[in-house]
Amino acid sequence: MKLHEYQSKQIFSRYGIPIPKGRVAATASEARQIADELGGRVVVKSQVLVGGRGKAGGIKVAKNSIEAEQLATQILAMDIKGLPVRKVLIDEAAAIDQEIYLGITNDRAAKKPVMIASASGGVDIEEVAATTPEKIIREHIDPLLGLRDYQSRDIAAFIDLPRDYWRDFGRIARGLWEAYTSSDATLAEINPLVITKDKRLLALDGKMVIDDNALFRHPDLAEMRDSDEEARSETEARKYGLSFIKLDGNIGCMVNGAGLAMTSMDVIKLFGGEPANFLDIGGGAGADKVAAAMRIILADPNVKAVLYNIFGGITRCDEVARGILAAMEEVKPQVPMVVRLVGTNAEEGRALLADANMITAETLADAAQKAVAAAQSSAGKGA
Ligand code: GDP
Ligand code: MN
């Protein structure tokens, strides 16, 4: 789960990282009021869950509160990379001398978190990483020992930070590590961490990604989720406990079990098709869960055919069939559907679906080929 800039910075601040004074506004007049409270010179920052807001025109400095109101009006009307801006953060503007990059993420290959830093932070950090990777330092952190002081000193030296700032930098690096590890984050990033003209270190931007699988032990963080910002299908899937990931193809897939779901996607690809999603309904799914899964799949206009691949173990094929029938009543699918049911109560399931006008298949290869053919012909019809 991604957190907004303002949420990430609030967390950083709890761990002793200095952030600018500021507040979030949902309207331009609120923005003006906050700017007044902050003394007029502010930065108006779109709060959307994508990077590169600065380059997209979603970050603007205002000289006074009237200008802040105008900029907020503009920015609140924007779409950034397809996401509508619903909130702006109004922060006291900083006078910047230097922009540093400082972040922590998981290095899966090293099986350890890694702190990453560069003296050339700011909006072009991707460019720095691509063209001059030698300007970036990576310091692996032993998860049991945590970030050691010598490591933050190594980083400070590498980025040529003047000595006067080392103490504060050490505190910020440690604070970032603590924010990262105690939130079960997979990313905690400050870009830019600036040296201000009045010689302070200040986190101007913040970004955190929290491991979804750890949210159960962070109810306070889980509450920060901004459902407005996610795809509706993902919110819906979470509500029913379905593992769902939208993809770009045109064959919707409903499968029980993550391994079987991946196999089904592989076999679809083997026969020249492209899956529209990954969807695992899990073990023992009842009819209502199956119906929810079907609604989610069919809500995607790219879907030209659906493949049901159900291996009945704990999951009963007749329950799945009932879910499919219930959802068909509701959503009236216009695309061909291929179904393969094997295992527990498969015969009962097939009997239930006999009149449902579905294409049946015996093996996965057979099912995948039929789904690929069905998607091609229904795409051809412009369905
Ligand atoms: P991002 O583009 O989504 O990463 O948004 P940032 O919050 O990092 O802002 C982008 C850039 O805007 C920063 O790298 C700064 O150069 C600039 N910026 C952000 N806040 C301020 C500020 O308070 N004062 C000034 N002068 N520039 C700022
Ligand atoms: Mn940034």
mmCIF file of C-alpha atoms and ligand atoms in Angstrom:
data_model
loop_
_atom_site.group_PDB
_atom_site.id
_atom_site.type_symbol
_atom_site.label_atom_id
_atom_site.label_comp_id
_atom_site.label_asym_id
_atom_site.label_seq_id
_atom_site.Cartn_x
_atom_site.Cartn_y
_atom_site.Cartn_z
ATOM 1 C CA MET A 1 0.000 0.000 0.000
ATOM 2 C CA LYS A 2 1.374 3.363 -1.031
ATOM 3 C CA LEU A 3 1.093 6.288 1.332
ATOM 4 C CA HIS A 4 0.654 9.875 0.249
ATOM 5 C CA GLU A 5 3.476 12.359 0.688
ATOM 6 C CA TYR A 6 1.752 14.081 3.603
ATOM 7 C CA GLN A 7 1.149 10.762 5.379
ATOM 8 C CA SER A 8 4.733 9.589 4.844
ATOM 9 C CA LYS A 9 6.123 12.854 6.150
ATOM 10 C CA GLN A 10 3.906 12.668 9.246
ATOM 11 C CA ILE A 11 5.385 9.253 9.978
ATOM 12 C CA PHE A 12 8.918 10.517 9.320
ATOM 13 C CA SER A 13 8.335 13.363 11.708
ATOM 14 C CA ARG A 14 7.386 10.923 14.488
ATOM 15 C CA TYR A 15 10.839 9.425 14.073
ATOM 16 C CA GLY A 16 12.604 12.753 14.454
ATOM 17 C CA ILE A 17 13.029 13.646 10.786
ATOM 18 C CA PRO A 18 12.552 17.401 10.256
ATOM 19 C CA ILE A 19 9.768 18.252 7.792
ATOM 20 C CA PRO A 20 8.319 21.596 6.683
ATOM 21 C CA LYS A 21 5.266 22.963 8.466
ATOM 22 C CA GLY A 22 2.139 22.329 6.464
ATOM 23 C CA ARG A 23 -1.337 20.850 6.104
ATOM 24 C CA VAL A 24 -3.553 19.213 3.519
ATOM 25 C CA ALA A 25 -6.379 21.026 1.728
ATOM 26 C CA ALA A 26 -9.214 19.703 -0.406
ATOM 27 C CA THR A 27 -10.327 23.111 -1.696
ATOM 28 C CA ALA A 28 -8.588 26.232 -2.949
ATOM 29 C CA SER A 29 -10.019 28.429 -0.177
ATOM 30 C CA GLU A 30 -8.703 26.034 2.455
ATOM 31 C CA ALA A 31 -5.347 26.228 0.683
ATOM 32 C CA ARG A 32 -5.412 30.001 0.950
ATOM 33 C CA GLN A 33 -6.229 29.864 4.646
ATOM 34 C CA ILE A 34 -3.377 27.454 5.358
ATOM 35 C CA ALA A 35 -1.008 29.625 3.313
ATOM 36 C CA ASP A 36 -2.054 32.623 5.416
ATOM 37 C CA GLU A 37 -1.296 30.710 8.603
ATOM 38 C CA LEU A 38 2.119 29.759 7.220
ATOM 39 C CA GLY A 39 3.043 33.314 6.308
ATOM 40 C CA GLY A 40 2.211 33.341 2.587
ATOM 41 C CA ARG A 41 5.251 31.804 0.853
ATOM 42 C CA VAL A 42 4.247 28.196 0.386
ATOM 43 C CA VAL A 43 4.575 25.291 -1.989
ATOM 44 C CA VAL A 44 1.348 23.791 -3.334
ATOM 45 C CA LYS A 45 1.791 20.042 -3.842
ATOM 46 C CA SER A 46 -0.639 17.640 -5.517
ATOM 47 C CA GLN A 47 -1.232 14.498 -3.423
ATOM 48 C CA VAL A 48 -1.472 11.633 -5.890
ATOM 49 C CA LEU A 49 0.042 8.189 -5.570
ATOM 50 C CA VAL A 50 2.527 8.512 -8.451
ATOM 51 C CA GLY A 51 6.043 9.860 -8.767
ATOM 52 C CA GLY A 52 7.176 12.709 -10.980
ATOM 53 C CA ARG A 53 4.553 15.196 -9.839
ATOM 54 C CA GLY A 54 7.051 18.057 -10.120
ATOM 55 C CA LYS A 55 7.750 17.378 -13.784
ATOM 56 C CA ALA A 56 4.040 17.000 -14.486
ATOM 57 C CA GLY A 57 3.351 20.496 -13.111
ATOM 58 C CA GLY A 58 1.813 19.272 -9.866
ATOM 59 C CA ILE A 59 4.247 21.096 -7.532
ATOM 60 C CA LYS A 60 4.281 24.916 -7.586
ATOM 61 C CA VAL A 61 5.730 27.594 -5.328
ATOM 62 C CA ALA A 62 3.456 30.530 -4.393
ATOM 63 C CA LYS A 63 4.671 33.954 -3.267
ATOM 64 C CA ASN A 64 1.585 34.707 -1.197
ATOM 65 C CA SER A 65 -1.733 33.221 -0.142
ATOM 66 C CA ILE A 66 -3.670 34.665 -3.100
ATOM 67 C CA GLU A 67 -1.298 32.980 -5.481
ATOM 68 C CA ALA A 68 -1.520 29.807 -3.378
ATOM 69 C CA GLU A 69 -5.287 29.834 -3.878
ATOM 70 C CA GLN A 70 -4.896 30.269 -7.652
ATOM 71 C CA LEU A 71 -2.314 27.484 -7.897
ATOM 72 C CA ALA A 72 -4.465 25.199 -5.736
ATOM 73 C CA THR A 73 -7.424 25.822 -8.077
ATOM 74 C CA GLN A 74 -5.235 24.854 -11.038
ATOM 75 C CA ILE A 75 -3.660 21.816 -9.433
ATOM 76 C CA LEU A 76 -6.930 20.488 -7.975
ATOM 77 C CA ALA A 77 -8.314 20.457 -11.534
ATOM 78 C CA MET A 78 -5.420 18.380 -12.858
ATOM 79 C CA ASP A 79 -5.036 14.730 -13.734
ATOM 80 C CA ILE A 80 -1.516 13.469 -13.124
ATOM 81 C CA LYS A 81 -0.655 10.302 -15.040
ATOM 82 C CA GLY A 82 -4.354 9.487 -15.138
ATOM 83 C CA LEU A 83 -5.007 10.179 -11.446
ATOM 84 C CA PRO A 84 -7.300 13.077 -10.517
ATOM 85 C CA VAL A 85 -5.858 15.393 -7.859
ATOM 86 C CA ARG A 86 -8.224 15.494 -4.889
ATOM 87 C CA LYS A 87 -5.953 17.014 -2.263
ATOM 88 C CA VAL A 88 -3.040 19.408 -2.121
ATOM 89 C CA LEU A 89 -0.423 19.699 0.583
ATOM 90 C CA ILE A 90 0.382 23.288 1.511
ATOM 91 C CA ASP A 91 3.897 23.418 2.958
ATOM 92 C CA GLU A 92 6.005 26.340 4.059
ATOM 93 C CA ALA A 93 8.319 26.951 1.073
ATOM 94 C CA ALA A 94 11.974 26.176 1.576
ATOM 95 C CA ALA A 95 14.937 28.014 0.058
ATOM 96 C CA ILE A 96 17.060 25.185 -1.314
ATOM 97 C CA ASP A 97 20.849 24.968 -1.545
ATOM 98 C CA GLN A 98 21.209 21.283 -2.374
ATOM 99 C CA GLU A 99 18.922 18.304 -3.020
ATOM 100 C CA ILE A 100 20.016 14.922 -1.656
ATOM 101 C CA TYR A 101 18.414 11.536 -2.249
ATOM 102 C CA LEU A 102 18.015 9.185 0.725
ATOM 103 C CA GLY A 103 15.954 6.006 0.653
ATOM 104 C CA ILE A 104 15.627 2.483 2.004
ATOM 105 C CA THR A 105 14.173 -0.498 0.184
ATOM 106 C CA ASN A 106 14.483 -4.282 0.210
ATOM 107 C CA ASP A 107 17.267 -5.790 -1.849
ATOM 108 C CA ARG A 108 15.766 -9.168 -2.598
ATOM 109 C CA ALA A 109 18.963 -10.569 -4.103
ATOM 110 C CA ALA A 110 20.955 -9.641 -0.975
ATOM 111 C CA LYS A 111 18.032 -10.632 1.288
ATOM 112 C CA LYS A 112 18.576 -7.403 3.214
ATOM 113 C CA PRO A 113 17.309 -3.856 3.320
ATOM 114 C CA VAL A 114 19.552 -1.373 1.580
ATOM 115 C CA MET A 115 20.013 2.331 2.206
ATOM 116 C CA ILE A 116 20.577 4.278 -0.995
ATOM 117 C CA ALA A 117 21.859 7.833 -1.202
ATOM 118 C CA SER A 118 23.114 10.369 -3.705
ATOM 119 C CA ALA A 119 24.280 13.964 -3.600
ATOM 120 C CA SER A 120 22.368 14.471 -6.873
ATOM 121 C CA GLY A 121 18.842 14.037 -5.577
ATOM 122 C CA GLY A 122 15.675 15.682 -6.825
ATOM 123 C CA VAL A 123 13.463 15.135 -9.816
ATOM 124 C CA ASP A 124 16.213 13.658 -12.018
ATOM 125 C CA ILE A 125 17.270 10.820 -9.732
ATOM 126 C CA GLU A 126 16.177 8.152 -12.263
ATOM 127 C CA GLU A 127 18.398 9.813 -14.842
ATOM 128 C CA VAL A 128 21.311 9.803 -12.355
ATOM 129 C CA ALA A 129 20.739 6.109 -11.651
ATOM 130 C CA ALA A 130 20.683 5.300 -15.379
ATOM 131 C CA THR A 131 23.587 7.421 -16.621
ATOM 132 C CA THR A 132 25.914 7.942 -13.632
ATOM 133 C CA PRO A 133 25.290 5.064 -11.222
ATOM 134 C CA GLU A 134 28.676 5.744 -9.596
ATOM 135 C CA LYS A 135 27.079 8.798 -7.970
ATOM 136 C CA ILE A 136 24.848 6.518 -5.913
ATOM 137 C CA ILE A 137 25.892 4.677 -2.750
ATOM 138 C CA ARG A 138 24.238 1.495 -1.501
ATOM 139 C CA GLU A 139 24.742 0.414 2.078
ATOM 140 C CA HIS A 140 23.154 -2.889 3.116
ATOM 141 C CA ILE A 141 21.594 -2.999 6.551
ATOM 142 C CA ASP A 142 21.697 -6.102 8.704
ATOM 143 C CA PRO A 143 18.090 -6.421 9.849
ATOM 144 C CA LEU A 144 19.122 -7.728 13.272
ATOM 145 C CA LEU A 145 21.716 -5.037 13.962
ATOM 146 C CA GLY A 146 19.883 -2.168 12.305
ATOM 147 C CA LEU A 147 21.595 0.815 10.709
ATOM 148 C CA ARG A 148 24.998 1.372 12.352
ATOM 149 C CA ASP A 149 26.390 4.842 12.962
ATOM 150 C CA TYR A 150 29.495 4.130 10.881
ATOM 151 C CA GLN A 151 27.200 3.377 7.951
ATOM 152 C CA SER A 152 25.495 6.765 8.044
ATOM 153 C CA ARG A 153 28.957 8.374 8.365
ATOM 154 C CA ASP A 154 30.109 6.395 5.293
ATOM 155 C CA ILE A 155 27.107 7.695 3.404
ATOM 156 C CA ALA A 156 27.627 11.279 4.591
ATOM 157 C CA ALA A 157 31.250 11.102 3.431
ATOM 158 C CA PHE A 158 30.332 9.594 0.080
ATOM 159 C CA ILE A 159 27.834 12.339 -0.716
ATOM 160 C CA ASP A 160 30.378 14.996 0.379
ATOM 161 C CA LEU A 161 28.106 16.327 3.067
ATOM 162 C CA PRO A 162 29.889 19.086 5.008
ATOM 163 C CA ARG A 163 30.922 17.906 8.511
ATOM 164 C CA ASP A 164 28.585 20.355 10.236
ATOM 165 C CA TYR A 165 25.612 18.358 9.025
ATOM 166 C CA TRP A 166 26.800 14.858 9.923
ATOM 167 C CA ARG A 167 25.167 14.706 13.335
ATOM 168 C CA ASP A 168 21.764 15.710 11.982
ATOM 169 C CA PHE A 169 22.200 13.492 8.960
ATOM 170 C CA GLY A 170 22.935 10.541 11.258
ATOM 171 C CA ARG A 171 19.685 11.212 13.130
ATOM 172 C CA ILE A 172 17.705 11.458 9.909
ATOM 173 C CA ALA A 173 19.187 8.240 8.498
ATOM 174 C CA ARG A 174 18.434 6.412 11.758
ATOM 175 C CA GLY A 175 14.936 7.899 11.879
ATOM 176 C CA LEU A 176 14.303 6.725 8.331
ATOM 177 C CA TRP A 177 15.509 3.230 9.202
ATOM 178 C CA GLU A 178 13.255 3.132 12.246
ATOM 179 C CA ALA A 179 10.267 4.414 10.291
ATOM 180 C CA TYR A 180 10.969 1.783 7.635
ATOM 181 C CA THR A 181 11.384 -1.207 9.889
ATOM 182 C CA SER A 182 8.703 -0.431 12.457
ATOM 183 C CA SER A 183 6.116 0.241 9.733
ATOM 184 C CA ASP A 184 6.970 -2.977 7.823
ATOM 185 C CA ALA A 185 7.647 -0.771 4.812
ATOM 186 C CA THR A 186 9.103 -1.983 1.528
ATOM 187 C CA LEU A 187 10.130 1.569 0.646
ATOM 188 C CA ALA A 188 10.853 4.696 2.666
ATOM 189 C CA GLU A 189 12.250 7.525 0.628
ATOM 190 C CA ILE A 190 13.160 11.187 1.054
ATOM 191 C CA ASN A 191 13.699 12.872 -2.287
ATOM 192 C CA PRO A 192 14.761 15.542 -1.892
ATOM 193 C CA LEU A 193 16.356 15.793 1.503
ATOM 194 C CA VAL A 194 17.520 19.382 1.181
ATOM 195 C CA ILE A 195 20.167 21.597 2.673
ATOM 196 C CA THR A 196 18.346 24.899 3.071
ATOM 197 C CA LYS A 197 19.923 28.288 2.544
ATOM 198 C CA ASP A 198 19.692 28.819 6.297
ATOM 199 C CA LYS A 199 21.775 25.652 6.741
ATOM 200 C CA ARG A 200 19.308 23.027 7.926
ATOM 201 C CA LEU A 201 18.525 19.546 6.675
ATOM 202 C CA LEU A 202 14.848 19.191 5.790
ATOM 203 C CA ALA A 203 12.793 16.359 4.226
ATOM 204 C CA LEU A 204 10.829 18.118 1.471
ATOM 205 C CA ASP A 205 9.269 15.021 -0.053
ATOM 206 C CA GLY A 206 8.342 11.670 1.440
ATOM 207 C CA LYS A 207 7.212 8.363 0.081
ATOM 208 C CA MET A 208 6.408 5.115 1.848
ATOM 209 C CA VAL A 209 5.123 1.791 0.609
ATOM 210 C CA ILE A 210 3.831 -0.583 3.294
ATOM 211 C CA ASP A 211 3.884 -4.341 2.853
ATOM 212 C CA ASP A 212 0.224 -5.332 2.428
ATOM 213 C CA ASN A 213 0.883 -8.633 4.155
ATOM 214 C CA ALA A 214 1.916 -6.802 7.326
ATOM 215 C CA LEU A 215 -1.002 -4.380 7.470
ATOM 216 C CA PHE A 216 -2.901 -6.608 9.871
ATOM 217 C CA ARG A 217 -0.477 -5.588 12.591
ATOM 218 C CA HIS A 218 -0.628 -1.877 11.744
ATOM 219 C CA PRO A 219 -4.288 -0.873 12.001
ATOM 220 C CA ASP A 220 -3.232 2.795 12.221
ATOM 221 C CA LEU A 221 -1.444 2.534 8.872
ATOM 222 C CA ALA A 222 -4.191 0.422 7.277
ATOM 223 C CA GLU A 223 -6.570 3.264 8.076
ATOM 224 C CA MET A 224 -4.480 5.614 5.978
ATOM 225 C CA ARG A 225 -5.445 3.790 2.806
ATOM 226 C CA ASP A 226 -6.939 6.130 0.238
ATOM 227 C CA SER A 227 -9.551 3.997 -1.523
ATOM 228 C CA ASP A 228 -10.404 6.890 -3.859
ATOM 229 C CA GLU A 229 -6.990 6.431 -5.374
ATOM 230 C CA GLU A 230 -7.052 2.719 -6.096
ATOM 231 C CA ALA A 231 -8.656 0.957 -8.981
ATOM 232 C CA ARG A 232 -12.240 0.061 -7.939
ATOM 233 C CA SER A 233 -11.581 -3.560 -8.785
ATOM 234 C CA GLU A 234 -8.785 -3.719 -6.216
ATOM 235 C CA THR A 235 -10.926 -2.264 -3.417
ATOM 236 C CA GLU A 236 -13.699 -4.697 -4.291
ATOM 237 C CA ALA A 237 -11.284 -7.661 -4.419
ATOM 238 C CA ARG A 238 -9.869 -6.832 -1.011
ATOM 239 C CA LYS A 239 -13.357 -6.632 0.446
ATOM 240 C CA TYR A 240 -14.035 -10.251 -0.576
ATOM 241 C CA GLY A 241 -10.553 -11.539 0.278
ATOM 242 C CA LEU A 242 -9.646 -12.259 -3.350
ATOM 243 C CA SER A 243 -6.070 -11.993 -4.621
ATOM 244 C CA PHE A 244 -6.495 -9.960 -7.766
ATOM 245 C CA ILE A 245 -4.024 -8.237 -10.031
ATOM 246 C CA LYS A 246 -5.168 -6.525 -13.189
ATOM 247 C CA LEU A 247 -3.113 -7.188 -16.319
ATOM 248 C CA ASP A 248 -3.283 -5.927 -19.891
ATOM 249 C CA GLY A 249 -4.554 -8.945 -21.838
ATOM 250 C CA ASN A 250 -8.096 -9.928 -22.857
ATOM 251 C CA ILE A 251 -8.687 -13.323 -21.247
ATOM 252 C CA GLY A 252 -10.164 -13.046 -17.764
ATOM 253 C CA CYS A 253 -9.087 -15.836 -15.419
ATOM 254 C CA MET A 254 -10.770 -17.224 -12.339
ATOM 255 C CA VAL A 255 -8.732 -19.899 -10.627
ATOM 256 C CA ASN A 256 -8.445 -21.382 -7.145
ATOM 257 C CA GLY A 257 -4.903 -21.386 -5.805
ATOM 258 C CA ALA A 258 -2.047 -19.027 -6.640
ATOM 259 C CA GLY A 259 0.125 -21.720 -8.213
ATOM 260 C CA LEU A 260 -2.711 -22.958 -10.392
ATOM 261 C CA ALA A 261 -3.526 -19.350 -11.348
ATOM 262 C CA MET A 262 0.036 -18.793 -12.510
ATOM 263 C CA THR A 263 0.057 -22.087 -14.384
ATOM 264 C CA SER A 264 -3.214 -21.174 -16.091
ATOM 265 C CA MET A 265 -1.745 -17.839 -17.173
ATOM 266 C CA ASP A 266 1.375 -19.586 -18.509
ATOM 267 C CA VAL A 267 -0.708 -22.048 -20.506
ATOM 268 C CA ILE A 268 -2.868 -19.240 -21.926
ATOM 269 C CA LYS A 269 0.332 -17.532 -23.081
ATOM 270 C CA LEU A 270 1.673 -20.805 -24.475
ATOM 271 C CA PHE A 271 -1.325 -20.940 -26.795
ATOM 272 C CA GLY A 272 -0.872 -17.337 -27.894
ATOM 273 C CA GLY A 273 -3.315 -15.582 -25.553
ATOM 274 C CA GLU A 274 -2.824 -12.808 -22.985
ATOM 275 C CA PRO A 275 -4.381 -13.000 -19.515
ATOM 276 C CA ALA A 276 -6.397 -9.953 -18.403
ATOM 277 C CA ASN A 277 -5.769 -10.614 -14.740
ATOM 278 C CA PHE A 278 -4.430 -12.853 -12.043
ATOM 279 C CA LEU A 279 -7.242 -13.942 -9.763
ATOM 280 C CA ASP A 280 -7.035 -16.499 -7.001
ATOM 281 C CA ILE A 281 -10.357 -17.115 -5.275
ATOM 282 C CA GLY A 282 -8.512 -19.125 -2.609
ATOM 283 C CA GLY A 283 -9.475 -22.407 -0.982
ATOM 284 C CA GLY A 284 -13.057 -23.130 0.003
ATOM 285 C CA ALA A 285 -14.569 -20.092 -1.721
ATOM 286 C CA GLY A 286 -18.337 -19.913 -1.448
ATOM 287 C CA ALA A 287 -20.825 -18.783 -4.080
ATOM 288 C CA ASP A 288 -20.788 -15.096 -3.025
ATOM 289 C CA LYS A 289 -17.013 -14.877 -3.349
ATOM 290 C CA VAL A 290 -17.160 -16.480 -6.801
ATOM 291 C CA ALA A 291 -19.871 -14.031 -7.838
ATOM 292 C CA ALA A 292 -17.744 -11.078 -6.645
ATOM 293 C CA ALA A 293 -14.760 -12.402 -8.585
ATOM 294 C CA MET A 294 -16.868 -12.703 -11.712
ATOM 295 C CA ARG A 295 -18.183 -9.140 -11.381
ATOM 296 C CA ILE A 296 -14.620 -7.862 -11.027
ATOM 297 C CA ILE A 297 -13.409 -9.770 -14.093
ATOM 298 C CA LEU A 298 -16.332 -8.699 -16.269
ATOM 299 C CA ALA A 299 -16.072 -5.051 -15.232
ATOM 300 C CA ASP A 300 -12.870 -4.864 -17.283
ATOM 301 C CA PRO A 301 -13.847 -3.765 -20.816
ATOM 302 C CA ASN A 302 -10.731 -5.447 -22.260
ATOM 303 C CA VAL A 303 -12.025 -8.875 -21.327
ATOM 304 C CA LYS A 304 -13.142 -10.787 -24.437
ATOM 305 C CA ALA A 305 -13.390 -14.257 -22.891
ATOM 306 C CA VAL A 306 -13.229 -15.791 -19.432
ATOM 307 C CA LEU A 307 -11.512 -18.981 -18.354
ATOM 308 C CA TYR A 308 -12.594 -20.744 -15.164
ATOM 309 C CA ASN A 309 -10.059 -23.283 -14.028
ATOM 310 C CA ILE A 310 -11.176 -24.865 -10.780
ATOM 311 C CA PHE A 311 -9.459 -27.752 -9.093
ATOM 312 C CA GLY A 312 -11.877 -28.917 -6.450
ATOM 313 C CA GLY A 313 -10.213 -29.940 -3.206
ATOM 314 C CA ILE A 314 -11.450 -27.961 -0.254
ATOM 315 C CA THR A 315 -13.240 -25.830 -2.832
ATOM 316 C CA ARG A 316 -16.376 -27.575 -4.047
ATOM 317 C CA CYS A 317 -17.066 -27.352 -7.759
ATOM 318 C CA ASP A 318 -20.840 -27.184 -7.207
ATOM 319 C CA GLU A 319 -20.371 -24.103 -4.962
ATOM 320 C CA VAL A 320 -18.291 -22.481 -7.690
ATOM 321 C CA ALA A 321 -20.957 -23.330 -10.277
ATOM 322 C CA ARG A 322 -23.636 -21.771 -8.062
ATOM 323 C CA GLY A 323 -21.522 -18.616 -7.753
ATOM 324 C CA ILE A 324 -21.101 -18.431 -11.501
ATOM 325 C CA LEU A 325 -24.865 -18.825 -12.040
ATOM 326 C CA ALA A 326 -25.683 -16.192 -9.409
ATOM 327 C CA ALA A 327 -23.302 -13.702 -10.970
ATOM 328 C CA MET A 328 -24.613 -14.428 -14.482
ATOM 329 C CA GLU A 329 -28.080 -13.393 -13.339
ATOM 330 C CA GLU A 330 -26.636 -10.128 -12.142
ATOM 331 C CA VAL A 331 -24.048 -9.120 -14.731
ATOM 332 C CA LYS A 332 -25.361 -10.859 -17.872
ATOM 333 C CA PRO A 333 -21.955 -11.526 -19.450
ATOM 334 C CA GLN A 334 -21.639 -10.758 -23.146
ATOM 335 C CA VAL A 335 -18.411 -12.688 -23.668
ATOM 336 C CA PRO A 336 -17.790 -16.415 -24.168
ATOM 337 C CA MET A 337 -16.832 -18.374 -21.086
ATOM 338 C CA VAL A 338 -14.788 -21.551 -20.889
ATOM 339 C CA VAL A 339 -15.036 -23.699 -17.807
ATOM 340 C CA ARG A 340 -12.944 -26.552 -16.533
ATOM 341 C CA LEU A 341 -14.045 -28.160 -13.306
ATOM 342 C CA VAL A 342 -12.211 -31.145 -11.832
ATOM 343 C CA GLY A 343 -12.137 -32.713 -8.388
ATOM 344 C CA THR A 344 -14.625 -32.461 -5.532
ATOM 345 C CA ASN A 345 -18.235 -32.388 -6.788
ATOM 346 C CA ALA A 346 -17.121 -31.697 -10.364
ATOM 347 C CA GLU A 347 -20.038 -33.687 -11.817
ATOM 348 C CA GLU A 348 -22.595 -31.770 -9.780
ATOM 349 C CA GLY A 349 -20.932 -28.544 -10.840
ATOM 350 C CA ARG A 350 -20.988 -29.474 -14.511
ATOM 351 C CA ALA A 351 -24.635 -30.503 -14.257
ATOM 352 C CA LEU A 352 -25.514 -27.123 -12.764
ATOM 353 C CA LEU A 353 -23.752 -25.329 -15.616
ATOM 354 C CA ALA A 354 -25.158 -27.571 -18.373
ATOM 355 C CA ASP A 355 -27.781 -25.036 -19.416
ATOM 356 C CA ALA A 356 -25.603 -21.979 -18.855
ATOM 357 C CA ASN A 357 -24.295 -21.793 -22.406
ATOM 358 C CA MET A 358 -20.658 -22.205 -21.417
ATOM 359 C CA ILE A 359 -17.846 -23.878 -23.306
ATOM 360 C CA THR A 360 -16.644 -26.891 -21.329
ATOM 361 C CA ALA A 361 -13.145 -28.340 -21.339
ATOM 362 C CA GLU A 362 -11.491 -31.451 -19.917
ATOM 363 C CA THR A 363 -7.829 -30.542 -19.606
ATOM 364 C CA LEU A 364 -6.115 -27.231 -18.929
ATOM 365 C CA ALA A 365 -4.502 -27.274 -22.389
ATOM 366 C CA ASP A 366 -7.908 -27.829 -23.959
ATOM 367 C CA ALA A 367 -9.454 -25.061 -21.829
ATOM 368 C CA ALA A 368 -6.707 -22.566 -22.618
ATOM 369 C CA GLN A 369 -6.900 -23.232 -26.368
ATOM 370 C CA LYS A 370 -10.659 -22.799 -26.316
ATOM 371 C CA ALA A 371 -10.343 -19.551 -24.344
ATOM 372 C CA VAL A 372 -7.746 -18.162 -26.756
ATOM 373 C CA ALA A 373 -9.931 -19.031 -29.749
ATOM 374 C CA ALA A 374 -13.032 -17.591 -28.078
ATOM 375 C CA ALA A 375 -11.246 -14.331 -27.215
ATOM 376 C CA GLN A 376 -10.011 -13.991 -30.795
ATOM 377 C CA SER A 377 -13.409 -14.507 -32.332
ATOM 378 C CA SER A 378 -15.252 -12.257 -29.879
ATOM 379 C CA ALA A 379 -12.604 -9.523 -30.276
ATOM 380 C CA GLY A 380 -13.108 -9.858 -34.040
ATOM 381 C CA LYS A 381 -16.822 -9.271 -33.576
ATOM 382 C CA GLY A 382 -15.976 -6.141 -31.590
ATOM 383 C CA ALA A 383 -17.654 -7.599 -28.528
HETATM 384 P P1 GDP B 1 7.988 14.787 -6.995
HETATM 385 O O1 GDP B 1 8.275 15.462 -8.288
HETATM 386 O O2 GDP B 1 6.702 14.025 -7.048
HETATM 387 O O3 GDP B 1 9.113 13.955 -6.507
HETATM 388 O O4 GDP B 1 7.734 15.965 -5.894
HETATM 389 P P2 GDP B 1 8.740 16.708 -4.876
HETATM 390 O O5 GDP B 1 8.023 16.954 -3.629
HETATM 391 O O6 GDP B 1 10.032 15.985 -4.759
HETATM 392 O O7 GDP B 1 8.980 18.105 -5.568
HETATM 393 C C1 GDP B 1 9.670 18.200 -6.797
HETATM 394 C C2 GDP B 1 10.663 19.332 -6.771
HETATM 395 O O8 GDP B 1 10.006 20.543 -6.454
HETATM 396 C C3 GDP B 1 11.742 19.199 -5.707
HETATM 397 O O9 GDP B 1 12.804 18.371 -6.133
HETATM 398 C C4 GDP B 1 12.149 20.623 -5.510
HETATM 399 O O10 GDP B 1 13.108 20.990 -6.492
HETATM 400 C C5 GDP B 1 10.872 21.400 -5.776
HETATM 401 N N1 GDP B 1 10.293 21.799 -4.475
HETATM 402 C C6 GDP B 1 9.528 21.064 -3.645
HETATM 403 N N2 GDP B 1 9.258 21.744 -2.510
HETATM 404 C C7 GDP B 1 9.891 22.941 -2.629
HETATM 405 C C8 GDP B 1 10.035 24.099 -1.782
HETATM 406 O O11 GDP B 1 9.516 24.182 -0.675
HETATM 407 N N3 GDP B 1 10.754 25.133 -2.287
HETATM 408 C C9 GDP B 1 11.347 25.102 -3.512
HETATM 409 N N4 GDP B 1 12.046 26.144 -3.920
HETATM 410 N N5 GDP B 1 11.254 24.040 -4.318
HETATM 411 C C10 GDP B 1 10.548 22.987 -3.889
HETATM 412 MN MN MN B 2 10.320 13.880 -4.897
#
